[in-house]
Short mmCIF file of C-alpha atoms in Angstrom, two decimals:
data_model
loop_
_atom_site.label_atom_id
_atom_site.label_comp_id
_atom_site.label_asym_id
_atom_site.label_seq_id
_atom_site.Cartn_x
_atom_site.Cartn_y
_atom_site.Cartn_z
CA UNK A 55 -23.78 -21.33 -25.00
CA UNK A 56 -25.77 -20.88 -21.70
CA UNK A 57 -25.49 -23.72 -18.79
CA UNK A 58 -27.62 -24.79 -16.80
CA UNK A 59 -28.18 -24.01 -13.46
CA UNK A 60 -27.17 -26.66 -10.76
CA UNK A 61 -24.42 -28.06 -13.32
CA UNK A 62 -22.99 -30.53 -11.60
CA UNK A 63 -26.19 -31.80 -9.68
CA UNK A 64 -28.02 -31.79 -13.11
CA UNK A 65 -24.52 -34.26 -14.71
CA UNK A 66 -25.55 -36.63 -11.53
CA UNK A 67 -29.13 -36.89 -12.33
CA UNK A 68 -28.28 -37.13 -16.50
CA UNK A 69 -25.74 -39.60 -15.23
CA UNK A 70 -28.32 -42.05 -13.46
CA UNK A 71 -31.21 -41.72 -15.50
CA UNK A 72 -30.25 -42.08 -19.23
CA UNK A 73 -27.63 -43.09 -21.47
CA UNK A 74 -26.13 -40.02 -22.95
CA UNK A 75 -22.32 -40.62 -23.30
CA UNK A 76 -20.25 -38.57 -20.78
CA UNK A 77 -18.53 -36.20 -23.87
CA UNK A 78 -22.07 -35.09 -24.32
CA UNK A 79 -23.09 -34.27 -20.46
CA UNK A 80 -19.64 -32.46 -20.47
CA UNK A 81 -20.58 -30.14 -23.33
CA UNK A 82 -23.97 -29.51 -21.65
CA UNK A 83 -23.65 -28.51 -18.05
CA UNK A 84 -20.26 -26.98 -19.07
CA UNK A 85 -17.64 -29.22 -17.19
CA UNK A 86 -14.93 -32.01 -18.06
CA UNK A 87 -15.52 -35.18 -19.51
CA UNK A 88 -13.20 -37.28 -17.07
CA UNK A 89 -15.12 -35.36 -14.46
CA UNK A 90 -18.61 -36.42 -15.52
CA UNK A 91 -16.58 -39.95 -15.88
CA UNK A 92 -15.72 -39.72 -11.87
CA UNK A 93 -19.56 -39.19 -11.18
CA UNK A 94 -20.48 -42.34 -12.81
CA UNK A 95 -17.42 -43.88 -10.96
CA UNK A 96 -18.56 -42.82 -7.57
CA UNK A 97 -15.71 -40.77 -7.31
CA UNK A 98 -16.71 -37.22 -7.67
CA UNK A 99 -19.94 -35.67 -6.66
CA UNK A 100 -20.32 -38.16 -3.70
CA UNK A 101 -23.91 -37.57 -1.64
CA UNK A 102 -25.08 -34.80 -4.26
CA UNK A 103 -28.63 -35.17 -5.55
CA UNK A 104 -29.29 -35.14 -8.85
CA UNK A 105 -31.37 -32.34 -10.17
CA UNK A 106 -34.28 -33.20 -12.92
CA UNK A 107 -33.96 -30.84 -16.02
CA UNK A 108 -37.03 -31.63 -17.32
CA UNK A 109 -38.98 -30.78 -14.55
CA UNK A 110 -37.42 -27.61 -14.07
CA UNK A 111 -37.52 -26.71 -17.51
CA UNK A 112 -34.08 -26.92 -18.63
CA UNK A 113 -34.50 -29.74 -21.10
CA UNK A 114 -37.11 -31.69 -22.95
CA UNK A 115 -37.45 -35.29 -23.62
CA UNK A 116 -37.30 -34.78 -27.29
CA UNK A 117 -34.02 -33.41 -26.64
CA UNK A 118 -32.60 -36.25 -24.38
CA UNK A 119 -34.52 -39.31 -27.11
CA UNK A 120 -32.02 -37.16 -29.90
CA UNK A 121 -28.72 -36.99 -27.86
CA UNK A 122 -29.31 -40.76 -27.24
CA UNK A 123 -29.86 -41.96 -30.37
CA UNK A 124 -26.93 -39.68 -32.03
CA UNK A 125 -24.00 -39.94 -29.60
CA UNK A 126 -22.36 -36.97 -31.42
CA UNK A 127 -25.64 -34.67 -30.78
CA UNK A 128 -25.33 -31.47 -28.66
CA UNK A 129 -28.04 -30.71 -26.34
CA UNK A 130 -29.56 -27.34 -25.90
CA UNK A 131 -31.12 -25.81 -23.15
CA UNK A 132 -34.72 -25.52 -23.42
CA UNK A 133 -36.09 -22.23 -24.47
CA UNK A 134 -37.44 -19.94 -21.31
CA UNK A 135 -38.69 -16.65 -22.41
CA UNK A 136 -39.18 -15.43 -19.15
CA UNK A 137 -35.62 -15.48 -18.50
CA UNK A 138 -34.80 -13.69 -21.59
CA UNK A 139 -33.15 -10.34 -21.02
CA UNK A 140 -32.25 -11.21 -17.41
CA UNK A 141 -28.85 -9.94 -16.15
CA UNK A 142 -26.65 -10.71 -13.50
CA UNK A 143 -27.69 -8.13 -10.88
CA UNK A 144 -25.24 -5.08 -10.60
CA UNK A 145 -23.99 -3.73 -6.78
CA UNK A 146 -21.27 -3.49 -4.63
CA UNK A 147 -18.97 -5.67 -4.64
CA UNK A 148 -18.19 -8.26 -2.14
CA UNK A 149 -15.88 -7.16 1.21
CA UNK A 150 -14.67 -9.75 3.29
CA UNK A 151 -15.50 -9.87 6.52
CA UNK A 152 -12.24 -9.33 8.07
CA UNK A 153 -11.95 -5.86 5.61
CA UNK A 154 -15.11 -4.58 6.41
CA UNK A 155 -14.14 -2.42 9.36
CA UNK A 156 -11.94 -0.45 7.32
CA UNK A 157 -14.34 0.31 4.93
CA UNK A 158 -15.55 3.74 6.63
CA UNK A 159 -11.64 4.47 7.02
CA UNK A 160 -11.16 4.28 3.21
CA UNK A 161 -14.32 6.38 2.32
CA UNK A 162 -13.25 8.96 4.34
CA UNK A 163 -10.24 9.63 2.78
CA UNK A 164 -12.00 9.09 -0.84
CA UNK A 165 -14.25 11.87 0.64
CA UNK A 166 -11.33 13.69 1.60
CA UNK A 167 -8.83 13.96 -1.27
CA UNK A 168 -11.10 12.94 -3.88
CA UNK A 169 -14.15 14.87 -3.07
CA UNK A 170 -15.43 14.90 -7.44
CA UNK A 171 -16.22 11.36 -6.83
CA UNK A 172 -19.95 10.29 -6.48
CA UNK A 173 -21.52 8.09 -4.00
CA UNK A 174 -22.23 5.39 -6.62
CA UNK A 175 -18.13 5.39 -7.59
CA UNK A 176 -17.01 5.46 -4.16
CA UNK A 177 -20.07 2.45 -3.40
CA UNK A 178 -18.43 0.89 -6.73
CA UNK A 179 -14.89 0.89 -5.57
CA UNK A 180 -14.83 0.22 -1.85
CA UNK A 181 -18.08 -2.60 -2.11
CA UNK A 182 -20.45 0.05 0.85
CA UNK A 183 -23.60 1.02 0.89
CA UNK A 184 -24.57 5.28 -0.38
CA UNK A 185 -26.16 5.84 3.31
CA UNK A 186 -22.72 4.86 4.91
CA UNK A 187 -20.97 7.73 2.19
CA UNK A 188 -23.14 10.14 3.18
CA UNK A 189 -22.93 9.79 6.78
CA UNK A 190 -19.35 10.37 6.71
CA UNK A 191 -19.80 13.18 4.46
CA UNK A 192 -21.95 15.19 6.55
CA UNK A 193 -19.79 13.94 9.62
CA UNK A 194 -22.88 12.10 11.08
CA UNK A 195 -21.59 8.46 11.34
CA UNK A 196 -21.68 6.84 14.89
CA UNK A 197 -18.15 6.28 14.75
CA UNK A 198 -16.82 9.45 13.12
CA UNK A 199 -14.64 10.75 16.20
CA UNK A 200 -12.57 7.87 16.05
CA UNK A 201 -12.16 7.06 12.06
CA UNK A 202 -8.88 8.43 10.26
CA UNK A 203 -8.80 8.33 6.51
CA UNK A 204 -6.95 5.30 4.81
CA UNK A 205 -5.53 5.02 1.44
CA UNK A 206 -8.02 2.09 0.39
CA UNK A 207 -5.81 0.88 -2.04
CA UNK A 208 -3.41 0.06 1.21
CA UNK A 209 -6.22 -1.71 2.76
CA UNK A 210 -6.60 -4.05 0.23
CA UNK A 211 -10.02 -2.67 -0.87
CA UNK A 212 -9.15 -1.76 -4.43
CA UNK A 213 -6.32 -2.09 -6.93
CA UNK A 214 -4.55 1.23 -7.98
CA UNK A 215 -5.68 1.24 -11.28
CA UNK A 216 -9.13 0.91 -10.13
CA UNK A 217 -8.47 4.10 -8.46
CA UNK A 218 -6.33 5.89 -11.06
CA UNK A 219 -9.39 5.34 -13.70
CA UNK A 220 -12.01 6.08 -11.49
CA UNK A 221 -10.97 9.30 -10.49
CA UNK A 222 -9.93 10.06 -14.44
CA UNK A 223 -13.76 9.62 -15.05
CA UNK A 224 -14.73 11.79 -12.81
CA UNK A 225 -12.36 14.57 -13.48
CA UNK A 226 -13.24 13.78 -17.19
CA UNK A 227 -17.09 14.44 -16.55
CA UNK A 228 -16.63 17.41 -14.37
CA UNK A 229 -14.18 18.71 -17.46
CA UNK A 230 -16.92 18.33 -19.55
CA UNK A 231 -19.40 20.50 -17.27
CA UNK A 232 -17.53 23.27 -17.38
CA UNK A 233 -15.80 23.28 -13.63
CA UNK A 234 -12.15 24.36 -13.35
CA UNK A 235 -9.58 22.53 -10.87
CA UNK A 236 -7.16 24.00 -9.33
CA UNK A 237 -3.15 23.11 -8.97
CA UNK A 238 -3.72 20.88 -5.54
CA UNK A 239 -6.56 18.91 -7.86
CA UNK A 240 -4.52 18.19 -11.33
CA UNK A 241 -1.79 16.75 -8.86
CA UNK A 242 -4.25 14.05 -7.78
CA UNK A 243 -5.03 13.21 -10.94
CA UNK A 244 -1.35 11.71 -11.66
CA UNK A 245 -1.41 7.87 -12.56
CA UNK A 246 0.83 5.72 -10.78
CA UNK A 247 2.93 4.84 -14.16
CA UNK A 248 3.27 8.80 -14.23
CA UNK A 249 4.25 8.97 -10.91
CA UNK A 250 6.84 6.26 -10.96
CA UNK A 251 8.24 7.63 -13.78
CA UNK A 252 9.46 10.70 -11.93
CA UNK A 253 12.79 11.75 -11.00
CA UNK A 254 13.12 11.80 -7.02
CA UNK A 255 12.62 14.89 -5.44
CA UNK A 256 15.34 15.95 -2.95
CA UNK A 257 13.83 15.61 0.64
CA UNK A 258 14.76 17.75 3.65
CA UNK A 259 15.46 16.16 6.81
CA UNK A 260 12.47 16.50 9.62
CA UNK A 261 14.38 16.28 12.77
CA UNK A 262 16.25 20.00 11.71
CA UNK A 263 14.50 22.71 13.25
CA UNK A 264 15.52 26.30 13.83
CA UNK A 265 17.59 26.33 10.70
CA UNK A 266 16.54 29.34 8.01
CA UNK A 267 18.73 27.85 5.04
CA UNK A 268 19.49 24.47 4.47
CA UNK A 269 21.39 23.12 1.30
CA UNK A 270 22.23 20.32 0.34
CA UNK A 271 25.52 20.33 -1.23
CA UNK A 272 28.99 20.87 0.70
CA UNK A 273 29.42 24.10 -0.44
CA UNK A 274 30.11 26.46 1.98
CA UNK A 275 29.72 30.10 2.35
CA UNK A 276 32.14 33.10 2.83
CA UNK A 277 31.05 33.47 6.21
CA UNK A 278 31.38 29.72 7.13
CA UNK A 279 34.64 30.28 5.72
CA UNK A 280 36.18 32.97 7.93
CA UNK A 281 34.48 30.80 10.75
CA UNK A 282 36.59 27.60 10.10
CA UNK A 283 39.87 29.98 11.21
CA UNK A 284 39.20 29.57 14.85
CA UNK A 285 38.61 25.76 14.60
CA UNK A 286 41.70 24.39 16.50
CA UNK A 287 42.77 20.66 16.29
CA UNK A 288 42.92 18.61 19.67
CA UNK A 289 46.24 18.84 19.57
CA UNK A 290 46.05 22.10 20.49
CA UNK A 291 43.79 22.58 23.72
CA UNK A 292 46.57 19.73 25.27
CA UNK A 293 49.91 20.80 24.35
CA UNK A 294 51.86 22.88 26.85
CA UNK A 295 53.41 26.28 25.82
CA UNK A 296 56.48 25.97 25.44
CA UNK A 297 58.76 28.44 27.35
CA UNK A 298 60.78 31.04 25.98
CA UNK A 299 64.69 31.12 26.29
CA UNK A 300 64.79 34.17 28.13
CA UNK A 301 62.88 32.87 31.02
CA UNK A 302 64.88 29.94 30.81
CA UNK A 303 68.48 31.92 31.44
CA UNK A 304 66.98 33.63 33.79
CA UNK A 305 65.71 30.97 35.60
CA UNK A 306 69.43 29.50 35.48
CA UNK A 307 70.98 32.87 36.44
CA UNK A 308 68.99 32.84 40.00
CA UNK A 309 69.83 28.24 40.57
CA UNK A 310 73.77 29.52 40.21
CA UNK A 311 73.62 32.15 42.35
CA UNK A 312 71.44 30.01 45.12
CA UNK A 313 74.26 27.75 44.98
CA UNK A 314 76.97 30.25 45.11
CA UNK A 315 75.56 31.71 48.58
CA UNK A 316 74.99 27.94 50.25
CA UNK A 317 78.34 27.12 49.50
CA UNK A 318 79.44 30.53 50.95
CA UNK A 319 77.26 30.35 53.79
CA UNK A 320 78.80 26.91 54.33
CA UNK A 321 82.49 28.15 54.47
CA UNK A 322 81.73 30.55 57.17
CA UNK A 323 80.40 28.11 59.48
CA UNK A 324 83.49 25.89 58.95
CA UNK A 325 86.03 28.90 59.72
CA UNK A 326 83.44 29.54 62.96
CA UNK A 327 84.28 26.09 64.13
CA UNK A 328 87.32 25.29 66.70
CA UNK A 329 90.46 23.42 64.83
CA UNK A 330 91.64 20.35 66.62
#
């Protein structure tokens, strides 16, 4: 059933100016019974005006004289033909404030990696204006030196299911008029589920460069094989050669016979020497 307009300002006035129980002003502007209660008790609704609904054409009298004699009659609103057929108006939907400035970074990456969206789905989604998505289309906005294109679903602009349908219509209708998309377009076109659903891919590290082959398993090659021969330990580079055992005799051979000669040479100079 339709509600009036000015609900709770029209309970106040219905409150103060007849006696219709409170069940029956709940079931007519739409709100709770203890709540129409705290009205009359001065405890909700404090310093709002009540709003007539017969002068505004929302009730008639006949309709207030039957709720008051028959406490368990429902009031209906009074019949306006003009608003008959009158919708709530359709547009963009409401940004707030602080998200607004990152409204011309999401449409340019709509415009970017979705360009088979329309203006009107792209003014649907994000909540803009079609001048604003056509500015950044032809690259004329004020600011288009300085904008770089944001996911808008990691702005906070839309949900990702929001996204995922919208661009499935779009792909649907340009199916249906005959136009063919290529690979980079069909991988766009991949829900989230989908893609959450898919194994990992194996990633290659960024901060290698210079390298032709890269694998990523432990398995070496024949070459790197032959190569790990002339890896040495540490050991190695510090431990002294030892020395062979010819070089040692030898070395023995010439200490003897420097001794031999000194004690020789010694004798000599004691037989040179006077006796006493």
């Amino acid at each position: 059933m339709a509600k009036p307009i000015m609900a709770k300002a029209t309970a106040v006035w219905l409150v103060d100016n007849t006696t219709i129980t409170f069940r029956q002003i709940a079931d007519f502007v739409g709100m709770h019974e203890l709540e129409v209660q705290g009205i009359a008790d001065g405890d909700v609704a404090t310093g709002v005006k009540g709003f007539d609904p017969l002068t505004n054409n929302q009730l008639t009298q006949e309709e207030i004289d039957a709720a008051q004699a028959n406490p368990r009659h429902k009031m209906k609103l009074k019949f306006y033909a003009a608003a008959q057929g009158e919708e709530k108006r359709r547009g963009p939907r409401y940004t707030p404030l602080s998200k607004r400035q990152d409204r011309p970074a999401s449409i340019l990456w709509l415009v970017k990696f979705h360009p088979e969206l329309s203006d009107g789905q792209i003014s649907k989604l994000v909540g803009t204006t079609k001048p604003t998505i056509q500015a950044i289309r032809e690259r004329t906005h004020w600011n288009i030196s300085n904008i770089q294109p944001i996911d808008p679903v990691a702005l906070g602009l839309c949900k990702q299911t929001e996204l995922d349908l919208i661009v499935q219509k779009a792909a649907a209708k340009r199916a249906a008029d005959g136009e063919v998309m290529n690979d980079d377009e069909r991988r766009k076109l991949v829900s989230t589920e989908q893609s959450l659903g898919m194994p990992a891919e194996p990633k290659i590290p960024t901060a290698i460069e210079g390298l032709e082959t890269f694998t990523l398993g432990n398995v070496l090659d024949d070459d790197d094989e032959d190569d790990t021969s002339d890896i040495h330990d540490a050991e190695s580079f510090f431990k002294q050669p030892e020395a062979s055992d010819d070089k040692d005799g030898d070395e023995d051979e010439d200490g003897d016979k420097a001794d031999k000669e000194g004690n020789e040479g010694q004798g000599d100079t004691d037989d040179d020497q006077p006796r006493v």
